[in-house]
Coordinates of C-alpha atoms and ligand atoms in Angstrom, one line a residue:
M1402 CA 4.4 3.8 3.2
W1403 CA 8.2 4.3 3.2
S1404 CA 10.3 2.9 6.1
I1405 CA 13.6 4.8 5.4
Y1406 CA 13.7 8.5 4.4
I1407 CA 17.1 9.6 3.3
Q1408 CA 18.1 13.3 3.0
A1409 CA 20.9 13.4 0.6
A1410 CA 23.5 16.1 0.9
R1411 CA 25.3 15.5 -2.4
V1412 CA 24.4 13.9 -5.6
E1413 CA 26.8 11.0 -4.7
D1414 CA 24.7 10.2 -1.6
A1415 CA 21.7 9.7 -3.9
L1416 CA 23.5 7.5 -6.4
E1417 CA 25.2 5.3 -3.8
N1418 CA 21.8 4.8 -2.1
L1419 CA 20.1 4.0 -5.4
A1420 CA 22.8 1.4 -6.1
L1421 CA 22.4 0.0 -2.5
F1422 CA 18.6 -0.4 -2.4
G1423 CA 17.9 -0.9 -6.2
A1424 CA 14.2 -1.4 -6.8
R1425 CA 13.2 -0.6 -3.2
A1426 CA 14.4 3.1 -3.6
R1427 CA 13.0 6.1 -5.4
I1428 CA 14.4 9.6 -5.8
V1429 CA 12.0 12.1 -4.5
A1430 CA 11.8 15.7 -5.5
G1431 CA 8.4 17.7 -5.0
A1432 CA 6.8 14.4 -4.0
T1433 CA 3.5 15.5 -5.7
D1434 CA 3.3 12.3 -7.6
L1435 CA 5.2 9.9 -5.4
I1436 CA 3.3 10.3 -2.2
L1437 CA 0.0 9.5 -4.0
E1438 CA 1.5 6.6 -5.9
I1439 CA 2.8 5.1 -2.6
E1440 CA -0.4 5.7 -0.7
R1441 CA -2.5 4.2 -3.5
G1442 CA -0.3 1.2 -3.5
N1443 CA 0.9 1.8 -7.1
R1444 CA 4.5 1.7 -6.2
K1445 CA 4.6 -1.7 -4.5
G1446 CA 8.0 -2.7 -2.9
V1447 CA 9.3 0.9 -2.7
D1448 CA 10.1 1.7 1.0
V1449 CA 13.3 3.9 0.6
L1450 CA 12.8 7.6 -0.3
I1451 CA 15.9 9.5 -1.3
D1452 CA 15.1 13.2 -1.0
I1453 CA 17.5 15.3 -3.3
T1454 CA 15.7 18.7 -2.5
R1455 CA 18.5 19.7 -0.1
V1456 CA 21.4 19.1 -2.7
A1457 CA 22.8 22.5 -3.7
G1458 CA 23.0 23.3 -7.5
L1459 CA 20.2 21.2 -8.8
A1460 CA 17.6 23.9 -9.3
E1461 CA 19.5 25.8 -12.1
I1462 CA 18.1 27.0 -15.5
G1463 CA 21.0 27.7 -17.8
L1464 CA 21.9 28.5 -21.4
D1465 CA 25.2 27.1 -22.7
D1466 CA 27.7 28.2 -25.2
G1467 CA 26.1 26.1 -27.9
N1468 CA 22.8 27.7 -27.4
W1469 CA 21.3 24.7 -25.4
I1470 CA 19.1 25.2 -22.4
H1471 CA 19.7 23.1 -19.4
L1472 CA 17.2 22.3 -16.5
G1473 CA 18.5 20.9 -13.3
P1474 CA 16.4 18.0 -11.7
L1475 CA 15.0 20.4 -9.1
V1476 CA 13.7 23.0 -11.4
T1477 CA 10.0 23.4 -10.5
H1478 CA 7.1 24.4 -12.8
N1479 CA 6.9 27.8 -11.2
D1480 CA 10.8 28.2 -11.7
C1481 CA 10.1 27.7 -15.4
V1482 CA 7.2 30.2 -15.3
A1483 CA 9.4 32.8 -13.7
S1484 CA 12.4 32.4 -15.9
N1485 CA 13.0 35.0 -18.6
I1486 CA 15.3 32.9 -20.5
L1487 CA 12.5 30.3 -20.9
R1488 CA 9.8 32.7 -21.6
E1489 CA 11.9 34.1 -24.5
K1490 CA 13.6 30.8 -25.8
A1491 CA 11.2 27.9 -24.8
Y1492 CA 7.7 29.4 -24.6
P1493 CA 5.8 26.1 -25.2
L1494 CA 7.5 24.6 -22.1
V1495 CA 6.6 27.7 -20.0
R1496 CA 3.1 27.6 -21.1
A1497 CA 2.8 23.9 -20.1
C1498 CA 4.2 24.5 -16.7
W1499 CA 1.7 27.4 -16.2
E1500 CA -1.1 24.9 -16.9
V1501 CA 0.1 22.4 -14.2
G1502 CA -2.3 22.0 -11.3
S1503 CA -2.2 25.1 -9.0
P1504 CA 0.3 27.4 -7.6
Q1505 CA 0.9 25.1 -4.6
I1506 CA 1.6 22.1 -6.9
R1507 CA 3.8 24.3 -9.3
N1508 CA 5.7 25.4 -6.2
R1509 CA 6.9 21.8 -5.4
G1510 CA 6.4 19.8 -8.6
T1511 CA 9.6 19.5 -10.7
V1512 CA 9.9 19.1 -14.5
A1513 CA 12.2 16.1 -14.0
G1514 CA 9.4 14.4 -11.7
N1515 CA 6.8 15.1 -14.4
L1516 CA 9.0 13.6 -17.1
V1517 CA 9.9 10.4 -15.0
T1518 CA 6.3 9.7 -13.8
G1519 CA 5.6 9.4 -17.6
S1520 CA 1.8 9.6 -17.7
P1521 CA 0.8 10.4 -21.4
A1522 CA -1.2 13.2 -19.9
N1523 CA 1.7 15.0 -18.0
D1524 CA 2.0 18.4 -19.4
T1525 CA 5.7 19.0 -20.0
I1526 CA 6.5 15.9 -21.9
T1527 CA 4.7 17.3 -25.1
P1528 CA 6.5 20.5 -25.4
L1529 CA 9.9 19.0 -24.3
I1530 CA 9.8 16.3 -27.1
A1531 CA 8.7 19.0 -29.6
L1532 CA 11.8 21.1 -28.5
G1533 CA 14.1 18.0 -29.0
A1534 CA 15.1 17.5 -25.3
V1535 CA 17.8 15.1 -24.4
L1536 CA 18.1 13.7 -20.9
T1537 CA 21.2 12.9 -18.9
L1538 CA 20.8 9.9 -16.6
K1539 CA 23.5 9.2 -14.1
S1540 CA 24.3 6.3 -11.9
A1541 CA 27.2 5.4 -9.7
Q1542 CA 28.7 3.6 -12.8
G1543 CA 28.5 6.6 -15.1
E1544 CA 26.2 8.5 -17.3
R1545 CA 24.3 8.2 -20.6
R1546 CA 22.3 10.6 -22.7
V1547 CA 18.9 9.5 -24.0
P1548 CA 16.6 11.5 -26.4
L1549 CA 13.3 12.3 -24.6
A1550 CA 11.4 11.0 -27.5
E1551 CA 13.1 7.5 -26.7
F1552 CA 12.7 7.8 -23.0
Y1553 CA 9.2 6.0 -22.9
T1554 CA 8.3 2.5 -23.5
G1555 CA 4.7 2.6 -22.5
V1556 CA 2.1 4.2 -20.2
R1557 CA 4.2 5.4 -17.2
R1558 CA 7.1 3.1 -18.4
T1559 CA 10.5 4.5 -19.1
V1560 CA 14.2 3.3 -19.8
L1561 CA 15.2 4.9 -16.5
K1562 CA 17.1 2.1 -14.6
D1563 CA 16.7 1.6 -10.8
E1564 CA 20.1 2.9 -10.1
E1565 CA 19.9 6.0 -12.3
M1566 CA 19.0 9.6 -11.5
L1567 CA 17.9 12.1 -14.0
M1568 CA 20.5 14.9 -13.8
D1569 CA 19.9 17.2 -16.8
I1570 CA 17.2 18.1 -19.2
A1571 CA 18.7 19.9 -22.2
F1572 CA 17.2 21.2 -25.4
P1573 CA 18.1 23.8 -28.1
A1574 CA 16.9 27.4 -27.5
M1575 CA 14.4 28.4 -29.9
A1576 CA 15.9 30.4 -32.8
N1577 CA 14.7 33.7 -33.9
T1578 CA 13.0 32.2 -36.8
Q1579 CA 11.0 29.7 -34.6
S1580 CA 7.9 30.2 -32.8
G1581 CA 5.8 27.7 -30.7
T1582 CA 3.0 27.2 -28.5
F1583 CA 1.3 24.5 -26.1
I1584 CA -2.4 24.2 -25.6
K1585 CA -4.0 22.0 -23.0
F1586 CA -7.6 21.0 -23.1
A1587 CA -9.1 19.9 -19.8
L1588 CA -12.4 19.6 -18.2
R1589 CA -11.7 22.8 -15.9
R1590 CA -9.1 25.6 -15.9
A1591 CA -7.0 24.6 -12.9
Q1592 CA -6.2 21.2 -11.1
A1593 CA -7.2 19.3 -14.1
I1594 CA -5.5 16.4 -16.1
S1595 CA -5.1 17.1 -19.8
L1596 CA -7.9 15.5 -22.0
V1597 CA -5.7 16.4 -24.9
N1598 CA -2.6 18.6 -25.1
V1599 CA -0.6 19.8 -28.2
A1600 CA 2.8 21.4 -28.6
I1601 CA 3.6 23.0 -31.9
L1602 CA 6.9 24.4 -33.0
L1603 CA 7.3 26.0 -36.4
D1604 CA 10.1 27.5 -38.4
Y1605 CA 8.0 30.1 -40.0
S1606 CA 8.9 33.1 -41.9
G1607 CA 5.6 34.8 -41.3
E1608 CA 4.2 33.3 -44.5
I1609 CA 5.7 29.9 -45.5
V1610 CA 6.3 27.1 -42.9
H1611 CA 9.8 25.8 -43.3
N1612 CA 9.7 23.2 -40.7
A1613 CA 7.1 21.9 -38.3
T1614 CA 6.9 19.7 -35.1
I1615 CA 3.5 18.7 -33.6
T1616 CA 3.4 16.5 -30.6
L1617 CA 0.3 15.3 -29.0
G1618 CA -0.3 14.3 -25.4
A1619 CA -3.0 12.1 -23.8
V1620 CA -4.1 10.6 -27.1
A1621 CA -1.9 7.4 -27.1
P1622 CA 0.2 5.3 -24.5
T1623 CA 3.1 7.8 -25.0
I1624 CA 3.4 11.3 -26.3
I1625 CA 3.3 11.0 -30.1
R1626 CA 4.3 13.1 -33.2
A1627 CA 1.7 14.1 -35.8
V1628 CA 4.0 13.3 -38.6
S1629 CA 1.6 13.5 -41.5
A1630 CA 0.4 17.1 -40.4
E1631 CA 4.1 18.1 -39.9
N1632 CA 5.0 17.0 -43.4
Y1633 CA 1.9 18.5 -44.9
L1634 CA 2.7 21.9 -43.4
V1635 CA 6.3 22.2 -44.7
G1636 CA 6.5 24.5 -47.7
R1637 CA 3.0 25.8 -47.3
K1638 CA 1.5 29.2 -46.6
L1639 CA -0.1 29.1 -43.1
D1640 CA -3.6 30.1 -44.2
E1641 CA -7.0 28.8 -43.0
E1642 CA -7.2 26.0 -45.5
T1643 CA -3.7 24.7 -44.6
I1644 CA -4.5 25.0 -41.0
R1645 CA -7.7 23.0 -41.5
I1646 CA -6.1 20.2 -43.4
A1647 CA -3.2 20.0 -41.0
A1648 CA -5.4 19.9 -37.9
T1649 CA -7.5 17.1 -39.5
L1650 CA -4.2 15.2 -40.3
A1651 CA -3.2 15.6 -36.5
M1652 CA -6.7 14.3 -35.5
K1653 CA -6.0 11.2 -37.6
S1654 CA -2.6 10.6 -35.8
A1655 CA -4.3 10.4 -32.4
R1656 CA -5.0 7.0 -31.0
P1657 CA -6.9 7.8 -27.9
I1658 CA -8.8 5.6 -25.3
S1659 CA -12.1 6.4 -23.7
D1660 CA -12.1 6.9 -20.0
V1661 CA -14.0 8.8 -17.3
R1662 CA -12.9 12.2 -18.8
G1663 CA -14.0 11.6 -22.2
T1664 CA -14.6 9.2 -25.2
A1665 CA -11.9 8.4 -27.7
K1666 CA -14.0 10.1 -30.3
Y1667 CA -14.3 13.3 -28.3
R1668 CA -10.6 13.3 -27.7
Q1669 CA -10.0 12.9 -31.6
V1670 CA -12.2 15.8 -32.2
I1671 CA -10.5 17.9 -29.5
T1672 CA -7.1 17.0 -31.1
R1673 CA -8.2 18.7 -34.3
V1674 CA -9.6 21.8 -32.5
V1675 CA -6.6 22.3 -30.3
T1676 CA -4.2 21.8 -33.2
Q1677 CA -6.1 24.3 -35.2
R1678 CA -6.3 26.9 -32.4
G1679 CA -2.5 26.6 -32.0
L1680 CA -1.7 26.9 -35.6
R1681 CA -4.0 29.9 -35.9
A1682 CA -2.4 31.5 -32.9
L1683 CA 1.0 31.0 -34.4
K1684 CA -0.2 32.6 -37.8
D1685 CA -1.7 35.6 -36.0
G1686 CA 1.3 35.9 -33.6
V1687 CA -0.9 35.8 -30.5
V1688 CA 0.5 32.7 -28.8
T1689 CA 1.1 34.6 -25.6
E1690 CA -2.5 35.6 -25.3
G1691 CA -3.9 34.6 -21.9
F1692 CA -0.6 34.1 -20.4
P1693 CA 0.1 36.7 -17.7
D1694 CA 2.8 39.3 -17.9
E1695 CA 3.3 39.0 -14.1
P1696 CA 2.3 35.5 -13.1
V1697 CA 1.3 34.9 -9.6
L1698 CA 3.7 32.3 -8.0
L1699 CA 2.8 32.4 -4.2
R1700 CA 6.3 32.2 -3.2
N1701 CA 8.7 34.5 -1.7
A1702 CA 10.9 36.0 -4.3
F1703 CA 13.8 36.6 -1.9
Q1704 CA 14.1 33.3 -0.5
P1705 CA 15.3 30.2 -2.3
A1706 CA 12.7 27.6 -2.7
Y1707 CA 15.0 25.0 -1.2
T1708 CA 17.1 25.3 1.9
Y1709 CA 20.3 23.5 1.2
T1710 CA 22.2 21.3 3.7
D1711 CA 25.6 19.8 4.0
S1712 CA 24.3 17.0 6.4
Y1713 CA 23.4 13.6 5.2
R1714 CA 20.7 12.0 7.3
E1715 CA 18.6 8.9 7.3
F1716 CA 15.3 9.0 9.1
T1717 CA 14.3 5.6 10.3
G1718 CA 12.2 6.3 13.4
K1719 CA 14.8 7.1 16.0
D1720 CA 15.9 10.2 14.2
V1721 CA 14.3 13.5 15.3
I1722 CA 13.0 16.0 12.9
N1723 CA 14.1 19.5 14.0
T1724 CA 12.2 22.4 12.4
R1725 CA 11.0 25.8 13.0
I1726 CA 7.2 26.6 12.9
N1727 CA 5.7 30.1 13.2
G1728 CA 9.0 31.3 14.6
R1729 CA 9.3 28.6 17.3
S1730 CA 11.7 25.6 17.3
Y1731 CA 10.2 22.0 17.5
S1732 CA 11.7 18.5 17.5
F1733 CA 9.6 15.5 16.5
G1734 CA 10.4 11.9 16.9
N1735 CA 8.7 9.0 15.2
C1736 CA 7.2 11.2 12.4
H1737 CA 9.5 10.1 9.5
Q1738 CA 6.6 8.1 7.9
K1739 CA 4.0 10.9 8.1
T1740 CA 3.1 13.7 5.7
L1741 CA 3.8 17.3 7.0
L1742 CA 0.1 17.8 7.4
R1743 CA -0.2 14.8 9.8
M1744 CA 2.9 15.9 11.8
L1745 CA 1.6 19.5 12.1
R1746 CA -1.9 18.4 13.4
E1747 CA -1.0 15.2 15.5
D1748 CA 2.4 16.1 16.7
A1749 CA 2.7 19.9 16.9
G1750 CA -1.1 20.2 17.8
L1751 CA -1.4 22.8 15.0
I1752 CA -4.9 21.8 13.9
G1753 CA -5.8 25.0 12.0
T1754 CA -4.2 23.2 9.0
K1755 CA -7.0 21.1 7.7
E1756 CA -7.0 17.9 5.8
G1757 CA -9.8 18.1 3.0
C1758 CA -8.7 15.6 0.3
A1759 CA -5.2 14.4 1.2
E1760 CA -4.5 14.4 -2.5
G1761 CA -3.2 18.0 -3.3
E1762 CA -6.6 19.0 -4.7
C1763 CA -8.3 21.2 -2.2
G1764 CA -5.7 23.5 -0.5
A1765 CA -7.1 23.1 3.0
C1766 CA -3.8 22.0 4.2
S1767 CA -1.7 24.9 2.5
V1768 CA 1.1 26.2 4.6
L1769 CA 4.3 28.2 3.9
L1770 CA 7.4 25.9 3.6
D1771 CA 10.6 27.8 3.1
G1772 CA 8.6 30.9 1.8
A1773 CA 6.4 29.0 -0.8
V1774 CA 2.9 28.0 -0.5
V1775 CA 2.6 24.3 -0.6
M1776 CA 0.1 21.6 0.1
S1777 CA 1.3 20.0 3.3
C1778 CA -0.5 16.8 2.5
M1779 CA 1.9 16.3 -0.3
V1780 CA 5.1 16.8 1.7
P1781 CA 6.8 14.0 3.5
A1782 CA 7.4 15.1 7.1
P1783 CA 11.1 14.7 7.2
R1784 CA 11.3 17.3 4.5
A1785 CA 10.5 19.9 7.3
H1786 CA 14.0 19.0 8.9
G1787 CA 15.9 22.3 8.9
A1788 CA 13.0 24.0 7.1
V1789 CA 11.0 27.2 8.1
I1790 CA 7.3 26.7 8.1
Q1791 CA 4.3 29.0 8.7
T1792 CA 0.9 27.8 9.5
I1793 CA -2.4 29.7 9.9
E1794 CA -1.6 29.9 13.6
G1795 CA 1.3 32.3 12.9
Y1796 CA -0.8 34.8 11.1
S1797 CA -2.4 36.4 14.2
K1798 CA 0.0 38.3 16.5
E1799 CA -0.6 39.1 20.2
G1800 CA -4.1 38.1 19.9
E1801 CA -4.7 40.3 16.8
I1802 CA -6.0 38.8 13.6
S1803 CA -4.2 39.7 10.4
P1804 CA -5.8 42.3 8.0
V1805 CA -6.6 39.5 5.6
Q1806 CA -8.3 37.5 8.3
E1807 CA -10.1 40.7 9.3
A1808 CA -11.2 41.4 5.6
F1809 CA -12.6 37.6 5.5
A1810 CA -14.6 38.2 8.6
K1811 CA -16.0 41.6 7.6
E1812 CA -16.9 40.4 4.1
G1813 CA -18.7 37.3 5.5
A1814 CA -16.2 35.2 3.4
V1815 CA -16.4 32.3 6.0
Q1816 CA -19.2 29.8 6.2
C1817 CA -18.3 26.5 7.7
G1818 CA -14.7 27.8 7.8
Y1819 CA -13.0 24.5 6.9
C1820 CA -11.3 26.0 3.8
T1821 CA -10.6 29.4 5.2
P1822 CA -7.0 28.8 6.7
G1823 CA -5.8 27.7 3.2
F1824 CA -7.5 30.6 1.5
I1825 CA -6.0 33.1 4.0
I1826 CA -2.5 31.7 3.4
S1827 CA -2.8 32.0 -0.4
A1828 CA -4.4 35.4 -0.2
T1829 CA -1.7 36.7 2.1
Q1830 CA 1.1 35.5 0.0
L1831 CA -0.6 37.0 -3.1
L1832 CA -0.7 40.4 -1.3
E1833 CA 3.1 39.9 -0.4
E1834 CA 3.8 39.6 -4.2
F1835 CA 1.1 42.0 -5.6
P1836 CA -0.1 44.5 -3.0
K1837 CA -2.6 45.7 -5.5
P1838 CA -3.6 42.5 -7.5
T1839 CA -5.9 42.5 -10.3
K1840 CA -9.1 40.5 -10.1
N1841 CA -7.5 38.0 -12.3
Q1842 CA -4.4 37.6 -10.2
I1843 CA -6.7 37.0 -7.2
E1844 CA -8.4 34.3 -9.1
Q1845 CA -5.1 32.8 -10.3
A1846 CA -3.8 32.9 -6.6
L1847 CA -6.9 31.0 -5.3
T1848 CA -7.0 28.3 -8.0
G1849 CA -5.5 25.7 -5.6
N1850 CA -8.2 26.4 -2.9
L1851 CA -11.6 24.8 -2.9
C1852 CA -14.5 25.9 -0.8
R1853 CA -17.3 23.3 -0.5
C1854 CA -19.6 25.9 0.7
T1855 CA -18.9 27.7 -2.6
G1856 CA -18.5 31.2 -1.1
Y1857 CA -16.1 32.4 -3.9
Y1858 CA -17.6 35.7 -4.6
R1859 CA -17.2 36.9 -1.0
I1860 CA -13.7 35.3 -0.7
I1861 CA -12.5 37.4 -3.7
N1862 CA -14.3 40.5 -2.4
A1863 CA -12.4 39.9 1.0
V1864 CA -9.2 39.7 -0.8
E1865 CA -9.9 43.0 -2.8
G1866 CA -10.9 44.6 0.3
A1867 CA -7.8 43.6 2.1
A1868 CA -5.7 45.0 -0.8
Q1869 CA -7.6 48.2 -0.7
R1870 CA -6.9 48.6 3.0
G1871 CA -3.3 47.8 2.3
G1872 CA -3.6 44.5 4.3
E1873 CA -0.5 42.3 4.7
Ligands
LIG3195 C1 -3.5 18.0 -7.3 C2 -2.4 17.7 -8.4 C3 -2.5 18.3 -9.7 C4 -1.6 18.0 -10.6 N1 -1.8 18.6 -11.9 C5 -0.9 18.2 -12.8 C6 -1.2 18.8 -14.1 O1 -2.0 19.7 -14.4 N2 -0.3 18.4 -15.1 C7 0.7 17.7 -14.8 O2 1.5 17.3 -15.8 N3 0.9 17.0 -13.7 C8 0.2 17.3 -12.6 N4 0.3 16.7 -11.4 C9 1.4 15.7 -11.3 C10 2.7 16.2 -10.6 O3 2.5 17.4 -9.7 C11 3.7 16.5 -11.8 O4 3.9 15.4 -12.4 C12 5.0 17.0 -11.0 O5 5.9 17.7 -11.9 C13 5.9 15.8 -10.5 O6 7.2 16.4 -9.8 P1 7.7 16.1 -8.4 O7 8.9 16.8 -8.3 O8 6.6 16.3 -7.4 O9 7.8 14.6 -8.7 P2 8.0 13.4 -7.5 O10 6.7 13.1 -7.0 O11 9.0 13.8 -6.4 O12 8.5 12.3 -8.4 C14 7.9 11.7 -9.4 C15 8.6 10.5 -9.9 O13 9.8 10.9 -10.5 C16 10.9 10.4 -9.9 N5 11.9 11.3 -9.9 C17 11.8 12.6 -9.6 N6 12.9 13.3 -9.8 C18 13.8 12.4 -10.3 C19 15.1 12.4 -10.7 N7 15.8 13.6 -10.7 N8 15.7 11.3 -11.1 C20 15.0 10.1 -11.2 N9 13.8 9.9 -10.8 C21 13.2 11.2 -10.2 C22 10.4 9.9 -8.5 O14 11.1 8.8 -8.1 C23 8.9 9.5 -8.9 O15 8.7 8.2 -9.4 C24 -0.7 17.0 -10.4 C25 -0.5 16.4 -9.1 C26 -1.3 16.8 -8.1 C27 -1.2 16.1 -6.9
LIG3196 S1 -4.7 19.6 -0.8 FE1 -4.1 18.8 1.0 S2 -5.7 18.1 2.1 FE2 -6.6 18.8 0.2
LIG3197 S1 -16.5 28.1 4.1 FE1 -17.0 25.9 4.1 S2 -15.7 25.0 2.8 FE2 -15.3 27.0 2.5

């Protein structure tokens, strides 16, 4: 566990503390990787967390005069999904972000965190290498630019130095002659690690391929290019035979391992299949098939995901966390090493928020944090300082349960009830975003919530019923 939690107010605060604490310190953004790594003991020696989520100006997505797109270090996966610039000019990245975890994970997890963690199965690395991304790494001494393709030295190993922070992710916007896609193959449709993923970027006139980039994830220690497939495609008509041969060449580039999710042989075959699917979709112009026009985000569109602060703080034990929960002010001491989930249950006495897995997988701990549904087991408690939180206890007013709660009761959507608070929070936020959601949107909204009693049909019926009755 960490012993010091620093809330940076400026980038300089973060850089000074990285220089001061060296290998003891890590930047923390969404914390969806870091909390687990620390709890599982994979980050030995790290006991200082430097939270940059209160620093203004780091969550921007921009397009510069040279037609390069820039992502700040706090751009989340859901920010990418919601961005019109990216949907138009960097579709493979948007598609990858949409495939990450669940809405709760996409509301907190950043693209920068995904790149720095550096698992070869992480979804945004594959499209960003295909798009030619370049990273700006900054320290108190200065800054340097590193192509993403040269950032990795092995599984979860990068050239990032202890004193450096990733400041900017830049890549050329896709030209009108380019089209691209990203395909993830995993063992289920949400909350699943890629068994194989592929990003394809083509300069394609509609008939002949003028240039091709194919990157493959989860089939080698780092993301790799399928060079022989790329070379084969150039100058060729994109027909079924070309696609078949290119996909076979991509398969031969893969150097996967066997693990619990699949054998090396299976991964190789899947590499061929997903490359084939991607190239076909590009040929037929249907790459956006299956990607929703109006994606469910489970966050308040009118509230920034991060509340900025101009006050630098170090939480070491004596410092009090001041926060607002369900409209009431609270002050907590001695919680700086806890997760938000533990602080809510143990210190605020709000035990409606449940612990199911403590790994971001089940959604039983879902709460609203600054207007976004998040997994509270994945949030360090000091992040609540100055924030606005709503837990399940805040949904019933003056003894009256909410329309969504009422619909769950009427429909018999509650069995043991352990998962129910998390479902109510996701469902209520969905109806805020889409008062008349489609069945598909309901399913999207609930992908981060698991019910061990498996009463999913009744839960979906309850949300439909609440929507019909105009429930909040
Ligand atoms: C249930 C669950 C499901 C998931 N599903 C997926 C999935 O489908 N696909 C996928 O790719 N990932 C998945 N993840 C992993 C994770 O959510 C992502 O990798 C996420 O993008 C990490 O971002 P973060 O902001 O939470 O990173 P953090 O946990 O805050 O940080 C991760 C690492 O990056 C470093 N870091 C963060 N920002 C900076 C910076 N600006 N400069 C320097 N270092 C920095 C941190 O020190 C840390 O080492 C999942 C995680 C969970 C818990
Ligand atoms: S997701 Fe937090 S307890 Fe399961
Ligand atoms: S009702 Fe029992 S876990 Fe969902």
